[in-house]
Amino acid sequence: GQYDSLAMPLSTMAQVGAIVGLLLVPIGVLWLVYESRQQIRRKENRPLHTRRYYFALASVIASIIVALAVALVAFATAGISLALITIALGLFSLSRTLSKLRVVRKAESGSFSPVPLYLVLIPMAVTVLQLTLAAPMTNFTRNHAIISSREFIRDIEAYQAEYGRYPTSLLAMWKDYYPDVVGVEKFHYTLSESAYNLFFEQPRFLLDNLGTREWVVYNPGDEHHIFSHTAWFLLLTPEELERSQGWYAVHEMSQPHWKYFWFD
C-alpha cells in the first residue's frame, strides 16, 4: 500500500507495548494462583482471603509503566502531538480502571476472575506472534519493494542507453516511483563509480535483531555502498570511506545486484 507516515510510529509503539507488557505476566501468574486457591477454599467451605485488590493494583501500576513507555516511543518517533494523544488515552483508560478498582476494594466477588488469564495470555501471545512473524513479514515486504522498483530501474537503464550515462540526480518534489510498502517512504538514488545505488530502508521488528536498521541496495555494477553519516563524505578520504561504511553485516540476496546491510 501507499506510504503512511504514522505506520512506523504506531507499529513501534505497539511492539514496545507488547515487550514492556511482559511485566504483567508474573503478576498474572501470581494472581492466577491466588484465584485457584480461592476456589479450593470455597469448595472446602474455608474462610476466603480478600487480596484480589492488591493484585489488581499491581497490574494497574504495571500498566502505567507500559503506557509511559509507549508514550515515550510516540514522542521519539513522531513528536509531542502523538505523545500527548497517547497520554490522554492512557489517562482516560486509567480513570475507568480506577473506578472498577474501588469496587474490587470494597467487595471482592466470590466468582473466579478471568483478568489474570488476560494478563498472562495476551502479552505472551503478542510476543510469540512478533517472534514468529518477524522474519517472514520482513522478507515479504523487502521482496515486494524490490519488485516495485523494476519500473524505476528499467527507466534508469533506458536513460543510460539513450544518453550514455546515468542521471546525475533524481531528486524532485514528486517521487513518481513508489515502493508500494506502507512503512517504506521512497527509493533513494545516488551515483557510484561506474553505475548507481538505488536503495530504501526496510522496516524491522524490534525483537528481530534489536536496534538494527536495514538498508536494501541495488547496484548494477555490484559496487554497493551505503554509509552511516553524511559528514563522512566531507571528512574522510575515498580510501577511508571504502574501508568503513558503518554497517556491521551485509547479506547477499537471490535477486541479482541486490544486497541488504545492517546498521546498529
Tab-separated table of N, CA and C in Angstrom, residues 136-213:
chain	number	residue	atom	x	y	z
A	136	PRO	N	9.336	-13.811	8.271
A	136	PRO	CA	8.586	-13.904	7.011
A	136	PRO	C	7.987	-12.577	6.562
A	137	MET	N	7.517	-11.738	7.500
A	137	MET	CA	6.938	-10.457	7.099
A	137	MET	C	8.012	-9.500	6.592
A	138	THR	N	9.198	-9.522	7.218
A	138	THR	CA	10.294	-8.683	6.754
A	138	THR	C	10.734	-9.102	5.355
A	139	ASN	N	10.857	-10.397	5.138
A	139	ASN	CA	11.245	-10.891	3.811
A	139	ASN	C	10.202	-10.530	2.759
A	140	PHE	N	8.921	-10.643	3.127
A	140	PHE	CA	7.848	-10.354	2.174
A	140	PHE	C	7.872	-8.889	1.748
A	141	THR	N	7.962	-7.961	2.715
A	141	THR	CA	7.927	-6.549	2.364
A	141	THR	C	9.193	-6.124	1.625
A	142	ARG	N	10.332	-6.703	2.008
A	142	ARG	CA	11.581	-6.398	1.289
A	142	ARG	C	11.466	-6.817	-0.179
A	143	ASN	N	10.996	-8.029	-0.413
A	143	ASN	CA	10.864	-8.530	-1.782
A	143	ASN	C	9.812	-7.743	-2.570
A	144	HIS	N	8.754	-7.326	-1.875
A	144	HIS	CA	7.704	-6.564	-2.559
A	144	HIS	C	8.240	-5.212	-3.026
A	145	ALA	N	9.022	-4.543	-2.183
A	145	ALA	CA	9.613	-3.261	-2.579
A	145	ALA	C	10.585	-3.446	-3.737
A	146	ILE	N	11.332	-4.539	-3.725
A	146	ILE	CA	12.267	-4.813	-4.822
A	146	ILE	C	11.511	-5.013	-6.135
A	147	ILE	N	10.419	-5.755	-6.081
A	147	ILE	CA	9.594	-5.950	-7.283
A	147	ILE	C	9.054	-4.610	-7.779
A	148	SER	N	8.640	-3.747	-6.840
A	148	SER	CA	8.090	-2.438	-7.209
A	148	SER	C	9.135	-1.533	-7.835
A	149	SER	N	10.422	-1.820	-7.625
A	149	SER	CA	11.487	-0.970	-8.167
A	149	SER	C	11.807	-1.278	-9.631
A	150	ARG	N	11.225	-2.319	-10.183
A	150	ARG	CA	11.612	-2.748	-11.533
A	150	ARG	C	11.363	-1.671	-12.580
A	151	GLU	N	10.223	-0.996	-12.501
A	151	GLU	CA	9.933	0.062	-13.472
A	151	GLU	C	10.945	1.199	-13.343
A	152	PHE	N	11.289	1.555	-12.104
A	152	PHE	CA	12.271	2.605	-11.851
A	152	PHE	C	13.621	2.231	-12.464
A	153	ILE	N	14.071	1.013	-12.221
A	153	ILE	CA	15.355	0.549	-12.759
A	153	ILE	C	15.316	0.509	-14.286
A	154	ARG	N	14.202	0.057	-14.843
A	154	ARG	CA	14.075	-0.005	-16.302
A	154	ARG	C	14.208	1.383	-16.930
A	155	ASP	N	13.589	2.388	-16.324
A	155	ASP	CA	13.660	3.741	-16.867
A	155	ASP	C	15.055	4.344	-16.700
A	156	ILE	N	15.731	4.008	-15.593
A	156	ILE	CA	17.114	4.486	-15.408
A	156	ILE	C	18.020	3.896	-16.478
A	157	GLU	N	17.860	2.602	-16.721
A	157	GLU	CA	18.692	1.950	-17.738
A	157	GLU	C	18.364	2.465	-19.144
A	158	ALA	N	17.105	2.809	-19.388
A	158	ALA	CA	16.730	3.375	-20.685
A	158	ALA	C	17.383	4.743	-20.886
A	159	TYR	N	17.470	5.511	-19.820
A	159	TYR	CA	18.150	6.808	-19.873
A	159	TYR	C	19.629	6.606	-20.212
A	160	GLN	N	20.250	5.637	-19.549
A	160	GLN	CA	21.666	5.368	-19.797
A	160	GLN	C	21.898	4.909	-21.245
A	161	ALA	N	20.986	4.091	-21.748
A	161	ALA	CA	21.124	3.595	-23.112
A	161	ALA	C	21.008	4.725	-24.132
A	162	GLU	N	20.184	5.729	-23.830
A	162	GLU	CA	19.975	6.824	-24.776
A	162	GLU	C	21.077	7.886	-24.688
A	163	TYR	N	21.538	8.191	-23.480
A	163	TYR	CA	22.474	9.300	-23.301
A	163	TYR	C	23.904	8.849	-22.975
A	164	GLY	N	24.104	7.555	-22.749
A	164	GLY	CA	25.445	7.052	-22.488
A	164	GLY	C	25.949	7.299	-21.081
A	165	ARG	N	25.097	7.710	-20.210
A	165	ARG	CA	25.465	7.952	-18.806
A	165	ARG	C	24.218	7.821	-17.940
A	166	TYR	N	24.455	7.630	-16.641
A	166	TYR	CA	23.341	7.578	-15.706
A	166	TYR	C	23.004	8.991	-15.223
A	167	PRO	N	21.765	9.235	-14.803
A	167	PRO	CA	21.390	10.568	-14.320
A	167	PRO	C	22.259	10.999	-13.139
A	168	THR	N	22.621	12.283	-13.124
A	168	THR	CA	23.419	12.811	-12.017
A	168	THR	C	22.624	12.800	-10.724
A	169	SER	N	21.353	13.178	-10.815
A	169	SER	CA	20.485	13.215	-9.633
A	169	SER	C	19.051	12.960	-10.067
A	170	LEU	N	18.270	12.379	-9.180
A	170	LEU	CA	16.834	12.166	-9.430
A	170	LEU	C	16.002	12.787	-8.315
A	171	LEU	N	16.555	13.790	-7.653
A	171	LEU	CA	15.855	14.470	-6.572
A	171	LEU	C	14.797	15.400	-7.148
A	172	ALA	N	13.556	15.228	-6.724
A	172	ALA	CA	12.449	16.048	-7.221
A	172	ALA	C	11.334	16.076	-6.173
A	173	MET	N	10.375	16.988	-6.363
A	173	MET	CA	9.288	17.116	-5.404
A	173	MET	C	8.392	15.874	-5.419
A	174	TRP	N	8.016	15.420	-6.609
A	174	TRP	CA	7.167	14.237	-6.732
A	174	TRP	C	8.037	13.019	-7.016
A	175	LYS	N	7.779	11.951	-6.293
A	175	LYS	CA	8.656	10.762	-6.395
A	175	LYS	C	8.377	9.952	-7.660
A	176	ASP	N	7.098	9.783	-8.027
A	176	ASP	CA	6.664	9.056	-9.242
A	176	ASP	C	6.888	7.546	-9.191
A	177	TYR	N	7.914	7.089	-8.495
A	177	TYR	CA	8.189	5.657	-8.364
A	177	TYR	C	8.078	5.302	-6.877
A	178	TYR	N	7.214	4.352	-6.559
A	178	TYR	CA	6.884	4.079	-5.166
A	178	TYR	C	7.206	2.642	-4.781
A	179	PRO	N	7.714	2.428	-3.566
A	179	PRO	CA	7.984	1.054	-3.097
A	179	PRO	C	6.719	0.236	-2.905
A	180	ASP	N	5.573	0.906	-2.717
A	180	ASP	CA	4.293	0.212	-2.507
A	180	ASP	C	4.314	-0.630	-1.237
A	181	VAL	N	4.994	-0.122	-0.217
A	181	VAL	CA	5.015	-0.734	1.108
A	181	VAL	C	4.684	0.373	2.116
A	182	VAL	N	3.735	0.128	2.987
A	182	VAL	CA	3.235	1.161	3.892
A	182	VAL	C	4.344	1.810	4.713
A	183	GLY	N	5.341	1.010	5.138
A	183	GLY	CA	6.387	1.529	6.001
A	183	GLY	C	7.631	2.021	5.285
A	184	VAL	N	7.643	2.011	3.940
A	184	VAL	CA	8.809	2.461	3.173
A	184	VAL	C	8.411	3.713	2.405
A	185	GLU	N	9.042	4.833	2.746
A	185	GLU	CA	8.616	6.111	2.165
A	185	GLU	C	8.969	6.233	0.695
A	186	LYS	N	10.229	5.929	0.321
A	186	LYS	CA	10.654	6.188	-1.055
A	186	LYS	C	11.943	5.440	-1.372
A	187	PHE	N	12.256	5.427	-2.673
A	187	PHE	CA	13.557	4.965	-3.143
A	187	PHE	C	14.518	6.152	-3.151
A	188	HIS	N	15.800	5.853	-2.855
A	188	HIS	CA	16.862	6.853	-2.944
A	188	HIS	C	17.789	6.460	-4.091
A	189	TYR	N	18.396	7.487	-4.700
A	189	TYR	CA	19.269	7.243	-5.852
A	189	TYR	C	20.547	8.056	-5.692
A	190	THR	N	21.698	7.410	-5.870
A	190	THR	CA	22.987	8.107	-5.908
A	190	THR	C	23.877	7.440	-6.944
A	191	LEU	N	24.737	8.232	-7.569
A	191	LEU	CA	25.713	7.676	-8.495
A	191	LEU	C	26.807	6.946	-7.731
A	192	SER	N	27.346	5.881	-8.330
A	192	SER	CA	28.541	5.229	-7.802
A	192	SER	C	29.658	5.407	-8.828
A	193	GLU	N	30.732	4.674	-8.697
A	193	GLU	CA	31.896	4.885	-9.568
A	193	GLU	C	31.547	4.718	-11.049
A	194	SER	N	30.901	3.608	-11.398
A	194	SER	CA	30.563	3.391	-12.802
A	194	SER	C	29.086	3.074	-13.005
A	195	ALA	N	28.319	3.084	-11.924
A	195	ALA	CA	26.896	2.775	-12.029
A	195	ALA	C	26.118	3.662	-11.052
A	196	TYR	N	25.230	3.073	-10.252
A	196	TYR	CA	24.439	3.854	-9.298
A	196	TYR	C	23.937	2.925	-8.200
A	197	ASN	N	23.560	3.521	-7.080
A	197	ASN	CA	22.908	2.805	-5.983
A	197	ASN	C	21.455	3.253	-5.895
A	198	LEU	N	20.559	2.301	-5.932
A	198	LEU	CA	19.145	2.544	-5.678
A	198	LEU	C	18.826	1.819	-4.388
A	199	PHE	N	18.281	2.520	-3.387
A	199	PHE	CA	18.161	1.885	-2.077
A	199	PHE	C	16.960	2.408	-1.307
A	200	PHE	N	16.576	1.657	-0.290
A	200	PHE	CA	15.476	2.044	0.597
A	200	PHE	C	15.726	1.429	1.966
A	201	GLU	N	15.099	2.023	2.982
A	201	GLU	CA	15.212	1.465	4.330
A	201	GLU	C	14.070	0.494	4.570
A	202	GLN	N	14.412	-0.695	5.015
A	202	GLN	CA	13.448	-1.762	5.280
A	202	GLN	C	13.047	-1.759	6.756
A	203	PRO	N	11.757	-1.605	7.080
A	203	PRO	CA	11.331	-1.675	8.486
A	203	PRO	C	11.627	-3.048	9.084
A	204	ARG	N	11.950	-3.045	10.378
A	204	ARG	CA	12.264	-4.294	11.065
A	204	ARG	C	11.507	-4.359	12.377
A	205	PHE	N	11.232	-5.592	12.831
A	205	PHE	CA	10.640	-5.810	14.139
A	205	PHE	C	11.696	-5.587	15.217
A	206	LEU	N	11.269	-5.043	16.353
A	206	LEU	CA	12.199	-4.757	17.444
A	206	LEU	C	12.839	-6.026	17.991
A	207	LEU	N	12.063	-7.108	18.066
A	207	LEU	CA	12.580	-8.345	18.646
A	207	LEU	C	13.453	-9.126	17.668
A	208	ASP	N	13.519	-8.686	16.423
A	208	ASP	CA	14.343	-9.340	15.413
A	208	ASP	C	15.593	-8.495	15.218
A	209	ASN	N	16.723	-8.907	15.826
A	209	ASN	CA	17.957	-8.116	15.798
A	209	ASN	C	17.710	-6.730	16.392
A	210	LEU	N	17.509	-6.700	17.701
A	210	LEU	CA	17.133	-5.497	18.434
A	210	LEU	C	18.066	-4.334	18.102
A	211	GLY	N	17.479	-3.199	17.729
A	211	GLY	CA	18.247	-1.993	17.450
A	211	GLY	C	18.820	-1.915	16.052
A	212	THR	N	18.588	-2.923	15.231
A	212	THR	CA	19.164	-2.953	13.881
A	212	THR	C	18.309	-2.158	12.892
A	213	ARG	N	18.985	-1.375	12.061
A	213	ARG	CA	18.334	-0.715	10.934
A	213	ARG	C	18.868	-1.339	9.646
